[in-house]
XYZ file of C-alpha atoms in Angstrom:
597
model
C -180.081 157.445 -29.042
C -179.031 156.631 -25.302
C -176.476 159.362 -24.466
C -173.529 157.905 -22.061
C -173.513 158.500 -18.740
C -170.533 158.661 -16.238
C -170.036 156.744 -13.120
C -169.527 158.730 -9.848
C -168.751 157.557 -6.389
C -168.538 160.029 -3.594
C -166.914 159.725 -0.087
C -168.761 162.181 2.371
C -168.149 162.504 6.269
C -171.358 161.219 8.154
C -172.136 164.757 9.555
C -171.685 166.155 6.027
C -174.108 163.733 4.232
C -177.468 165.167 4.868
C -176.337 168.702 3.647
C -174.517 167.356 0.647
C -178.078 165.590 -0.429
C -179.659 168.737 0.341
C -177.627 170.341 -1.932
C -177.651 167.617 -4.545
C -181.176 167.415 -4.334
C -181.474 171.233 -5.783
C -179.182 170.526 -8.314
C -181.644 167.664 -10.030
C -178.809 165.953 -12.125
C -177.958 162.605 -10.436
C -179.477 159.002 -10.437
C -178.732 157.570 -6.970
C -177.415 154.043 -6.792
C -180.094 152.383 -4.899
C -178.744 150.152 -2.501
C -181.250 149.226 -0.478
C -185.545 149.414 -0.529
C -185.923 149.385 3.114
C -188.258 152.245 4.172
C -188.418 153.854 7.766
C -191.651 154.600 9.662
C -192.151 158.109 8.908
C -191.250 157.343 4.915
C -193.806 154.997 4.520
C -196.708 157.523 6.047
C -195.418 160.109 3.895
C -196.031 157.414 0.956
C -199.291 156.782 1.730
C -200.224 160.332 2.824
C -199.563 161.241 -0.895
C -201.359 158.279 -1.969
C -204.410 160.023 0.289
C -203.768 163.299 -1.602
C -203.769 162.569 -4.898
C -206.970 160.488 -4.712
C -208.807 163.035 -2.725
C -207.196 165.933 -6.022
C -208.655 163.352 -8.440
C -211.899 162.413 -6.641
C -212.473 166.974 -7.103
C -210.797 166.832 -10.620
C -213.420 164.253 -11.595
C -216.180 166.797 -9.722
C -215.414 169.511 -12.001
C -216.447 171.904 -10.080
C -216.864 175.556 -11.301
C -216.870 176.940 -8.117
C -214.941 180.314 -7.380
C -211.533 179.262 -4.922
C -212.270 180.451 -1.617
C -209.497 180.716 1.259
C -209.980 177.766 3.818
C -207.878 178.508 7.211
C -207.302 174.845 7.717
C -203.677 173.090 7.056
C -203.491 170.586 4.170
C -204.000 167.192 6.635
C -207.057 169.248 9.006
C -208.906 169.638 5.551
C -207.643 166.623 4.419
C -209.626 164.638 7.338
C -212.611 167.035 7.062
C -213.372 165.847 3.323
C -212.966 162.427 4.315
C -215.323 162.809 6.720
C -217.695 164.423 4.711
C -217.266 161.692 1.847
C -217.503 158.777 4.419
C -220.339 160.379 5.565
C -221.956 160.673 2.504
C -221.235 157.116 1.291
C -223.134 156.130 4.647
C -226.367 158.302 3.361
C -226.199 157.190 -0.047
C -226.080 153.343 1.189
C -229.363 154.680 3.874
C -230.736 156.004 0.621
C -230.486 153.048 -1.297
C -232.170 151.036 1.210
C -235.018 153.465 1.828
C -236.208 153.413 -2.178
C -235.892 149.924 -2.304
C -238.275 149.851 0.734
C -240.453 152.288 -1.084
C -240.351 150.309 -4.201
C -241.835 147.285 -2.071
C -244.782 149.428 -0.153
C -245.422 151.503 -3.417
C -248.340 148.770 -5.418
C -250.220 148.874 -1.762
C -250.431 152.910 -1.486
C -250.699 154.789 1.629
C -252.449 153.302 4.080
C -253.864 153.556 8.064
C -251.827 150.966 9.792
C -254.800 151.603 12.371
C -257.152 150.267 9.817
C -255.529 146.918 9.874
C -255.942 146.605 13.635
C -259.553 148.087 13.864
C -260.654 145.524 11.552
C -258.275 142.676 13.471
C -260.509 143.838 16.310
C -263.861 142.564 14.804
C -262.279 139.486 14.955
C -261.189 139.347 11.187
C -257.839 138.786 10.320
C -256.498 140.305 7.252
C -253.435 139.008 5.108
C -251.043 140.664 2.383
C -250.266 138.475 -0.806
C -248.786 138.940 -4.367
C -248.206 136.798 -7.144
C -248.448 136.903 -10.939
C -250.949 137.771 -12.702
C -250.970 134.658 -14.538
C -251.413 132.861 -11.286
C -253.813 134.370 -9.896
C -257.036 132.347 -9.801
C -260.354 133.648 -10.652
C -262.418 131.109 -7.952
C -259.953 132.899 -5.305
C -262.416 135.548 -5.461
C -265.455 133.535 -5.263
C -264.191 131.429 -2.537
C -262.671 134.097 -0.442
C -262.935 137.507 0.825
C -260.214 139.046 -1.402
C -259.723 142.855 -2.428
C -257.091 143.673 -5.205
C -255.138 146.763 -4.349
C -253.000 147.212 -7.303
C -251.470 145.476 -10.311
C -247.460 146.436 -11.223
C -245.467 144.920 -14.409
C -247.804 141.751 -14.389
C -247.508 140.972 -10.436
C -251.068 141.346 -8.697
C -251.094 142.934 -4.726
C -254.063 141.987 -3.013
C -255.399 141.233 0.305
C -257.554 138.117 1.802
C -260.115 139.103 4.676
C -261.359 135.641 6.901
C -261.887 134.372 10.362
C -260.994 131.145 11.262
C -258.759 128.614 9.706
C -256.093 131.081 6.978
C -257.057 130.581 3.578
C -254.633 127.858 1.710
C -253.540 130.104 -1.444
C -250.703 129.003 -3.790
C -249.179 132.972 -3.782
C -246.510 134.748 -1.812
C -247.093 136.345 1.672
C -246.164 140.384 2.025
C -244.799 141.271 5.370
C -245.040 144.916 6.115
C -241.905 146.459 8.078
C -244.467 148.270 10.183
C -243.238 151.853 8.604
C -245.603 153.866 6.276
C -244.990 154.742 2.798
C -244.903 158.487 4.170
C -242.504 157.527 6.994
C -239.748 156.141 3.998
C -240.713 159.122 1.322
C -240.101 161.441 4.565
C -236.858 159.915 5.348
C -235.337 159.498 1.929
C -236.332 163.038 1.522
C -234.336 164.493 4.547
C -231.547 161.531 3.874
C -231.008 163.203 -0.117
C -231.079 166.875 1.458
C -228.362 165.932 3.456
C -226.386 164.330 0.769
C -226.876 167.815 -1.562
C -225.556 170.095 1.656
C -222.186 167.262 1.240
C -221.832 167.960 -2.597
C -222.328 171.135 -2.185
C -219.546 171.409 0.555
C -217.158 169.662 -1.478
C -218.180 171.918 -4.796
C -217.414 174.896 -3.201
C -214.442 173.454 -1.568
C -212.633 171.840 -4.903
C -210.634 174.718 -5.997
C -208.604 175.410 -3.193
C -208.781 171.823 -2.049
C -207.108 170.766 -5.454
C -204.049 173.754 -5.065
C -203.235 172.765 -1.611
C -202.837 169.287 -1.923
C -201.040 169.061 -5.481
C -198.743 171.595 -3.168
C -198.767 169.432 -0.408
C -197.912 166.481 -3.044
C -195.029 168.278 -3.944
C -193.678 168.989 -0.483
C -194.487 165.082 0.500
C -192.954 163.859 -2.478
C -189.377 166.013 -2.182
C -189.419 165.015 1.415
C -189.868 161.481 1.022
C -187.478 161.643 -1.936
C -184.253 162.911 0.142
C -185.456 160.381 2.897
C -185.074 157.491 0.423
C -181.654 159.139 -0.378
C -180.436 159.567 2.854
C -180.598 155.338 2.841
C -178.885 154.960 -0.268
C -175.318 155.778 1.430
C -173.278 152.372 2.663
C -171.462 153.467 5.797
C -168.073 152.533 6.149
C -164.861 153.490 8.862
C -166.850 152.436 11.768
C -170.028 154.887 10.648
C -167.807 157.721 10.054
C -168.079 157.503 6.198
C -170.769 157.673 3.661
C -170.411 156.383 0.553
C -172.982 157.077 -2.104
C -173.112 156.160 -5.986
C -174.975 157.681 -8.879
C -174.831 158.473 -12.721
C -174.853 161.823 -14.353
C -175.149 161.592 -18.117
C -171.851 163.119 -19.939
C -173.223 166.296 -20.740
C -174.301 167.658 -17.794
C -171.553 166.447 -16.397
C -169.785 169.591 -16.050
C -172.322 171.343 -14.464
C -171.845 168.609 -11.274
C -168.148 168.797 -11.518
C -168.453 172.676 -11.202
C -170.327 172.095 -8.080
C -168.181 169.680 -6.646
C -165.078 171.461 -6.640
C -167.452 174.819 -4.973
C -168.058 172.060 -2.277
C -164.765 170.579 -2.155
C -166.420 166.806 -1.860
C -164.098 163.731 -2.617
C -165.361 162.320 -6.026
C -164.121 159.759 -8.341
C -165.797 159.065 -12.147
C -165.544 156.507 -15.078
C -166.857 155.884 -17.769
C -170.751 153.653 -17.097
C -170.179 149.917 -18.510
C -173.254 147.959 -18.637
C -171.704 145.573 -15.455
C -173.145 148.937 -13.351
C -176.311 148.711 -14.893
C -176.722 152.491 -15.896
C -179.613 154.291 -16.586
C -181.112 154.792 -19.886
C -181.996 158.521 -21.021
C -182.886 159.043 -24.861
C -181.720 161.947 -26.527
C -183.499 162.189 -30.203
C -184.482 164.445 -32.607
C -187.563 166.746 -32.390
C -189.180 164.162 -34.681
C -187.920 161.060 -32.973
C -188.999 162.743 -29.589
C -192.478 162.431 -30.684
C -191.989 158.308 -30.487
C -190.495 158.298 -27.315
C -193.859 157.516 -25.371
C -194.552 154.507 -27.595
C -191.118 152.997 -26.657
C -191.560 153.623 -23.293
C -194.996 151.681 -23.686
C -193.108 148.464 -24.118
C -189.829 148.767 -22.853
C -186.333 150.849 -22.664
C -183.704 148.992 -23.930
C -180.673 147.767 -22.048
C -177.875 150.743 -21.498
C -175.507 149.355 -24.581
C -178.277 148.510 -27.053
C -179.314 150.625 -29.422
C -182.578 152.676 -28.951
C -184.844 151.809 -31.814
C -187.251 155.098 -31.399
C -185.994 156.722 -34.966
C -185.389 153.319 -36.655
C -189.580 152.418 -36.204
C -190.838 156.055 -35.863
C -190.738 156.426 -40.210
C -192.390 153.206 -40.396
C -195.022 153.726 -37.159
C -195.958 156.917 -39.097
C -196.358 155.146 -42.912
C -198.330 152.219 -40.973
C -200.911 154.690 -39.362
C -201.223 156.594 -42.745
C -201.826 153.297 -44.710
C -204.776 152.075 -42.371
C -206.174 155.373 -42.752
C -205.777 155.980 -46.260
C -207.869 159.161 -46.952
C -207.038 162.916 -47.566
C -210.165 163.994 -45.944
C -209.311 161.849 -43.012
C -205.579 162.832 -43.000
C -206.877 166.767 -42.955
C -208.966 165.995 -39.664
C -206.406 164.392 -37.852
C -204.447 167.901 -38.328
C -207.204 169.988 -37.862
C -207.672 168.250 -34.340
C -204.147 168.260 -33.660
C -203.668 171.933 -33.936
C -206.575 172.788 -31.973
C -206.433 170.665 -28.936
C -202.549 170.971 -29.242
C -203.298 174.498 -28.366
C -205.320 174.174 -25.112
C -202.523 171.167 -23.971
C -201.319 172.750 -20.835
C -198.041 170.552 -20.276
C -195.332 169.745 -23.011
C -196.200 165.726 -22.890
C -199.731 166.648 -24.334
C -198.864 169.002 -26.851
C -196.279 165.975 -27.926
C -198.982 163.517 -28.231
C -200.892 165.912 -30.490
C -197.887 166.998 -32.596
C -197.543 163.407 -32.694
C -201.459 163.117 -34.059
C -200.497 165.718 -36.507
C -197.561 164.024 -37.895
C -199.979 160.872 -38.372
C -202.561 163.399 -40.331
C -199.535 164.064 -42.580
C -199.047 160.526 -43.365
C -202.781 160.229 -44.278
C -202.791 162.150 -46.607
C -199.942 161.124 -48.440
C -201.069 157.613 -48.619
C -204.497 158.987 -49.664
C -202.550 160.518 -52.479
C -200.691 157.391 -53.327
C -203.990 155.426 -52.937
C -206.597 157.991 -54.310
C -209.121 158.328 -51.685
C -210.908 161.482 -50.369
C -213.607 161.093 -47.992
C -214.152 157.748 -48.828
C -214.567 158.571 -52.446
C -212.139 157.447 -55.780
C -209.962 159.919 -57.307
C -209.313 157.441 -60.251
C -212.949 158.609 -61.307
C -211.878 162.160 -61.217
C -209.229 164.827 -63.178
C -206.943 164.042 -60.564
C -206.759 159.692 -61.602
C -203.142 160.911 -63.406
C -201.538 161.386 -59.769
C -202.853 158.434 -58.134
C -200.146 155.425 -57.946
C -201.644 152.408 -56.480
C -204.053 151.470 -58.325
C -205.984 148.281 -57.359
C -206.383 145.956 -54.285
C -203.363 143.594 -56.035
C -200.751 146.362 -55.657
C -202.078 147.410 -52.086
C -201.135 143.969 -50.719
C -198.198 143.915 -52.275
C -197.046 147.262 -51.118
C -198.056 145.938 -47.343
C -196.066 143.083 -47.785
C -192.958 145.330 -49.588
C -193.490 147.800 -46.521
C -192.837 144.496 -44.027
C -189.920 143.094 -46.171
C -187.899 146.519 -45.699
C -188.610 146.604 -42.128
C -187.574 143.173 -41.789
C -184.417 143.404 -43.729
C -183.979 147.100 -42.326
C -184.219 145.363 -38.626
C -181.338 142.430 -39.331
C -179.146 145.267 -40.346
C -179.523 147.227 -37.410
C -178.979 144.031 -35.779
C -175.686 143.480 -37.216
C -174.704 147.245 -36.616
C -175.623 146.479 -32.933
C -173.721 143.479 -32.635
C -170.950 144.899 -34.396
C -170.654 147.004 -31.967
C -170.810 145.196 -28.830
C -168.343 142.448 -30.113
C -166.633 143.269 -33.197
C -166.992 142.954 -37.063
C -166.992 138.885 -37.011
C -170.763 139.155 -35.515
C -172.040 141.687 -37.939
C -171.229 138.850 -40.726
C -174.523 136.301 -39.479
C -176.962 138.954 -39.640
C -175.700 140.149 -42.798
C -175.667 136.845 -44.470
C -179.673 136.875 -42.773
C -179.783 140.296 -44.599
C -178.743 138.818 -48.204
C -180.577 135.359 -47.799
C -183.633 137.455 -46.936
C -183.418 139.728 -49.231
C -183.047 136.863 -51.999
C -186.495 134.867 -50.700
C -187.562 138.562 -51.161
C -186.871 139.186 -54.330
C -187.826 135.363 -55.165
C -191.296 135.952 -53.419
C -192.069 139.130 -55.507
C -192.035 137.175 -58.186
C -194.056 134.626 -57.163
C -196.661 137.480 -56.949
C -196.311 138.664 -60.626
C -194.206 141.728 -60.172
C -192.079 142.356 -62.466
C -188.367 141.025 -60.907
C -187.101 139.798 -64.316
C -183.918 142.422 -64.166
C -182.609 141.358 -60.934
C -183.819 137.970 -60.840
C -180.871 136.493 -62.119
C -178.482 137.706 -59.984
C -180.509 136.354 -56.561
C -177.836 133.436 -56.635
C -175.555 135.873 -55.777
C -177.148 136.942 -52.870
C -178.428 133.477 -51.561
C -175.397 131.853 -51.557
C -172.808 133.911 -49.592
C -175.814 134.761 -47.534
C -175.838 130.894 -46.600
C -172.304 130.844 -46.109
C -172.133 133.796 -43.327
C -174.995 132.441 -41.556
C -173.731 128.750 -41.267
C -170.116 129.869 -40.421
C -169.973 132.846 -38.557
C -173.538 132.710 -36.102
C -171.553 131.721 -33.291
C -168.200 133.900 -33.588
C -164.980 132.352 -31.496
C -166.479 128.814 -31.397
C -165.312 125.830 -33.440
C -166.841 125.020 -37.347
C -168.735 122.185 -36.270
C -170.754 124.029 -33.765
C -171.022 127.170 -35.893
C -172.461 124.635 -39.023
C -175.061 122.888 -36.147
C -175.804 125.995 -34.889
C -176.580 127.637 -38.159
C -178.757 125.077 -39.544
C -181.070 126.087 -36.670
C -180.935 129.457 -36.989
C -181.683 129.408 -40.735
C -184.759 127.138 -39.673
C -185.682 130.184 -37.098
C -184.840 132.624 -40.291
C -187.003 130.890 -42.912
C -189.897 129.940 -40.628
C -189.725 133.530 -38.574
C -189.614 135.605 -41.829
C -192.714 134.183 -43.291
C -194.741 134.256 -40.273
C -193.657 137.829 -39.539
C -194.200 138.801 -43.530
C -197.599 137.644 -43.681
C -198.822 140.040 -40.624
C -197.939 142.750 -42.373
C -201.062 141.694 -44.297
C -203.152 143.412 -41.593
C -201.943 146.652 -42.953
C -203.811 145.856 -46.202
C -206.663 144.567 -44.471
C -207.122 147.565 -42.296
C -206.494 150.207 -45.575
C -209.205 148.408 -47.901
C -211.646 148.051 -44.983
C -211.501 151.728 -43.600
C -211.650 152.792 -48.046
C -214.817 150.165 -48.279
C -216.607 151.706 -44.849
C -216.491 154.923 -46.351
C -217.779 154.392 -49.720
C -220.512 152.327 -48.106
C -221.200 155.313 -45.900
C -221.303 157.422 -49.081
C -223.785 155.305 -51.006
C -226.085 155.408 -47.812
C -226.374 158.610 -47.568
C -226.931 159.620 -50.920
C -230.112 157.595 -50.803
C -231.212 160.017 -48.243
C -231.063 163.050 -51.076
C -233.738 161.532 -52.317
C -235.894 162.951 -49.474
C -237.959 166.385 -49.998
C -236.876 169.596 -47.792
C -234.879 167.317 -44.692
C -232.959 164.745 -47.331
C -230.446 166.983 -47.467
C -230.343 167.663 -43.477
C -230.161 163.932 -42.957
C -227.647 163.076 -45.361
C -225.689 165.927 -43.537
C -226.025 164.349 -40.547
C -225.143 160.501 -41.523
C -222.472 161.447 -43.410
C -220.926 163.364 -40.102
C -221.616 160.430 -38.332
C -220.577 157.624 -40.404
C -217.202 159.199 -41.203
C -216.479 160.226 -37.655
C -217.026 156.342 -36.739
C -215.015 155.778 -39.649
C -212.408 158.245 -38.642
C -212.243 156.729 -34.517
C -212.153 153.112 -35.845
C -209.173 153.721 -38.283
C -207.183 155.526 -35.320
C -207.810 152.704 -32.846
C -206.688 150.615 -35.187
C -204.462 151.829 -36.934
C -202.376 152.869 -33.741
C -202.727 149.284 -32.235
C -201.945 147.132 -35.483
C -198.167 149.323 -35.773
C -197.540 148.873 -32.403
C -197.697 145.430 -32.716
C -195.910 145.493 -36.228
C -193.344 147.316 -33.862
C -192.846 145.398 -30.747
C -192.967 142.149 -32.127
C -191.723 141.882 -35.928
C -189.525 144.812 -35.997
C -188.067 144.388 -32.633
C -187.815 140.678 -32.583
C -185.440 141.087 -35.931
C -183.523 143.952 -34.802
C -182.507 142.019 -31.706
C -183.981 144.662 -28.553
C -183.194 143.455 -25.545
C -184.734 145.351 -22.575
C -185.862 146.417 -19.959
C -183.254 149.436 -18.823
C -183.653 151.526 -16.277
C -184.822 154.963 -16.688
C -182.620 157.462 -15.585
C -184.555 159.222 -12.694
C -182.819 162.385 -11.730
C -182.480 162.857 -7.806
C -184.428 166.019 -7.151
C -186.103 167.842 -10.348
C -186.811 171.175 -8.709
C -183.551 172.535 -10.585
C -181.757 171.184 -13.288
C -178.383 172.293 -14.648
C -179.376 173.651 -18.306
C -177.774 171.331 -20.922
């Protein structure tokens, strides 16, 4: 639901306006009116100070250090500058590094050598010179014809070297040049160059902890400061600069919290009612269970401030879909056995959401494991317990997928109606509900068509299809003549007939995605019963691949069957209960204190 908010304008005297933000800040109930994005010098360093923090907090988070926190007398920006130094610093060695091994790599096949040899034996008057090549390349009659020593052969490339005097000996193989450096002088330098990056990790180990508490502070302090310098210009100056005006929305009820305030203050105020022409905020208020969807709502869109929010219309169905794709009591049981434990180590009240939220799914997996019979990947039906499964076959899965979409779809033109009911009166609830009826007859019609039993209501379809045609075709376009209501209709029941069966037939996936999570795990089974077969470790590995196979199992049919109902969501169920987004969420100015609801 999006709870109504209320309108306020206040009228502040310039020398008063600071103080009254100050104040307003505290009290954390209040969504400015932005009127203008314009930021001042010392705003925008502020921005990207934080920016500085929080990447240096989750360049140490990633660290995971275990160090103990030790007390650093240096102010958040001094030790701020220090780490970068160190990192820069140690991005410089690591690049030195990197160029030292691969200089090692190349002197490596040719060993350690006397550079003095080289020369010595230059001075005799014989001039030495450094090939390589592959081996395949390498000629046999280079050795007869030539002075040639091999010094080493690495991953099918031969090193060798060619002793003459006089003209250079004309060999089809690459030339080495030497960088005048000995393999000790590089193995030396990497070695002090890698000591020197282990004194920087170590620095920044032992310097995590408190490095991570001081800036999240210093985030904190940035961000509130930054925040009331935004605010301070949000206020349109009138009176020749003498008066402030500033706007904002409080939501109705914590409304009277603010007006308490504002009388203490004694600041000029005026409120109304929000219409959408302000463009309000949007702030859901559901139910614990509805709560749970919020995040996946707020992964597409919010809706505009007078349409309906559509978290507890899809959250039944998002829970059914993820329980049909993972069909399986054994599978449902995990997902709550995880849920409880990690929801218990979640340190902020948006994790342990997501995992109630995981635990709720576990719920629905096992209930459609119960309607579908599966445990761990094997049949009930073959057990005692075949009286309490339901659906019975692959047939009456896919129909129940495509049953599940019809409701959705029908359930989504009535909220549609509802909606537009309520935004302009009863005459545009009657198109969507003639949608409602002639969908609902195709329904019906279709069911049939796939040999359930319809027989009993079959015959009264006419009276659905019918004065569903006549509400689409006359009242779609409420207020304008019968001609252009008739026109009008014709191509919205075109949208209607050719929208409902493409959106139908995706609920297919839901089949799909059930049968092939059932089939991995009784293909998973038969493996690894073939392992009992082993003496002493069968039992070990079948152990083993079983925990395996269903845990693969188990993180396939979560991926999927979390993706596959969001789309399900956003685009079939939303599409046909008419959203139209995005709103604006309602950001409270200043959340150190909130009036309590």
């Amino acid at each position: 639901m999006i709870e109504p908010m209320r309108k306020y304008t206040f009228v502040l005297f310039h020398r008063d306006y600071e103080d009254f933000l100050r104040e307003l800040q505290k009290l954390g109930v209040l969504h400015l009116i932005r009127n203008t994005d314009a930021k001042t010098e010392s705003l925008q360093k502020n921005l990207e100070l934080i920016q500085d923090y929080a990447e240096a907090v989750d360049f140490f988070k990633k660290l995971g250090s275990e160090a103990e926190k030790a007390a650093t007398p240096l102010s958040p920006k001094m030790l701020l500058n220090k780490i970068t130094e160190a990192r820069d610093g140690q991005a410089q060695l690591q690049r030195k590094a990197e160029v030292l091994r691969k200089q090692i790599r190349d002197l490596e096949p040719w060993g350690h050598f006397d550079y003095a040899l080289e020369t010595q034996i230059e001075a005799q008057g014989i001039k030495v010179d450094f090939h390589t090549c592959l081996k395949n390349h390498f000629k046999p009659e280079w050795l007869e014809d030539n002075a040639i020593e091999i010094i080493n052969e690495v991953f099918g490339v031969v090193y060798f070297v060619v002793f003459y005097t006089g003209e250079k000996p004309a060999l089809d193989a690459d030339s080495f040049s030497f960088h005048r450096h000995t393999l000790q002088e590089f193995e030396q330098q990497l070695a002090e160059n890698e000591a020197q990056i282990k004194d920087i990790d170590a620095y920044l180990a032992t310097t995590a902890p408190a490095a991570i508490e001081l800036f999240e502070e210093e985030i904190g302090r940035l961000s509130q400061a930054c925040e009331f310098e935004d605010a301070t210009l949000q206020g349109v100056s009138e009176a020749e600069d003498h008066v402030v005006v500033l706007g904002g929305f409080v939501p109705e009820r914590l409304e009277p919290g603010l007006n308490e305030w504002l009388e203490t203050e004694g600041v000029i105020s005026f409120a109304a009612p929000a219409t959408v022409e302000d463009n309000p905020p949007v702030s859901l208020v559901n139910n614990w269970f509805s709560r749970l969807f919020e995040p996946i709502s707020k992964m597409y869109m919010l809706p505009y401030y007078n349409e309906f929010d559509l978290t507890p219309f899809f959250a039944p169905f998002f829970m059914l879909f993820f329980g049909f794709c993972n069909a399986d009591i054994a599978y449902g049981i995990i997902f709550i056995l995880l849920a409880f434990f990690l929801g218990r180590k979640a340190k902020t009240p948006a994790m342990k959401g997501i995992f109630t939220l995981v635990g709720v799914f576990g719920v629905a997996s096992v209930i459609m494991g119960f309607v579908v019979g599966t445990i761990l990947g094997f049949d009930l039906k073959q057990t005692s317990l075949d009286n309490l499964v339901i659906i019975r076959n692959n047939d009456q899965i896919f129909n129940f997928a495509l049953l599940l979409g019809a409701i959705q779809i029908l359930f989504g033109t009535v909220v549609k109606g509802i909606k537009q009911a309520r935004q302009g009166g009863f005459t545009h609830f009657l198109a969507p509900f003639g949608t409602f009826l002639f969908l609902l007859s195709l329904t019906v019609m279709g069911a049939g068509m796939l040999k359930v039993d319809t027989s009993q209501i079959q015959p009264y379809t006419s009276w659905l299809i019918w004065p569903g045609l006549a509400l689409l075709l006359l009242f779609n376009a409420p207020g304008k003549s019968i001609v252009k209501n008739v026109l009008g209709g014709l191509w919205l029941l075109y949208n209607v007939v050719t929208g409902f069966f493409g959106d139908i037939l995706s609920y297919i996936r839901l089949f799909a995605l059930g049968v092939s999570s059932a089939i991995l795990g009784f293909v998973i089974n038969s493996i690894g019963q073939q392992f009992l077969g082993i003496k002493i470790a069968g039992p070990v590995i079948f152990f083993l691949f079983m925990v395996a196979g269903h845990a693969l199992n188990i993180a396939l049919g979560a991926l999927s069957g979390f993706v596959h109902p969001l789309r399900l969501t956003f685009v079939e169920f939303y599409k046909n209960a008419g959203f139209n987004g995005p709103g604006l969420e309602y950001h409270p100015f200043g959340n150190s204190k909130k009036i309590k609801s």
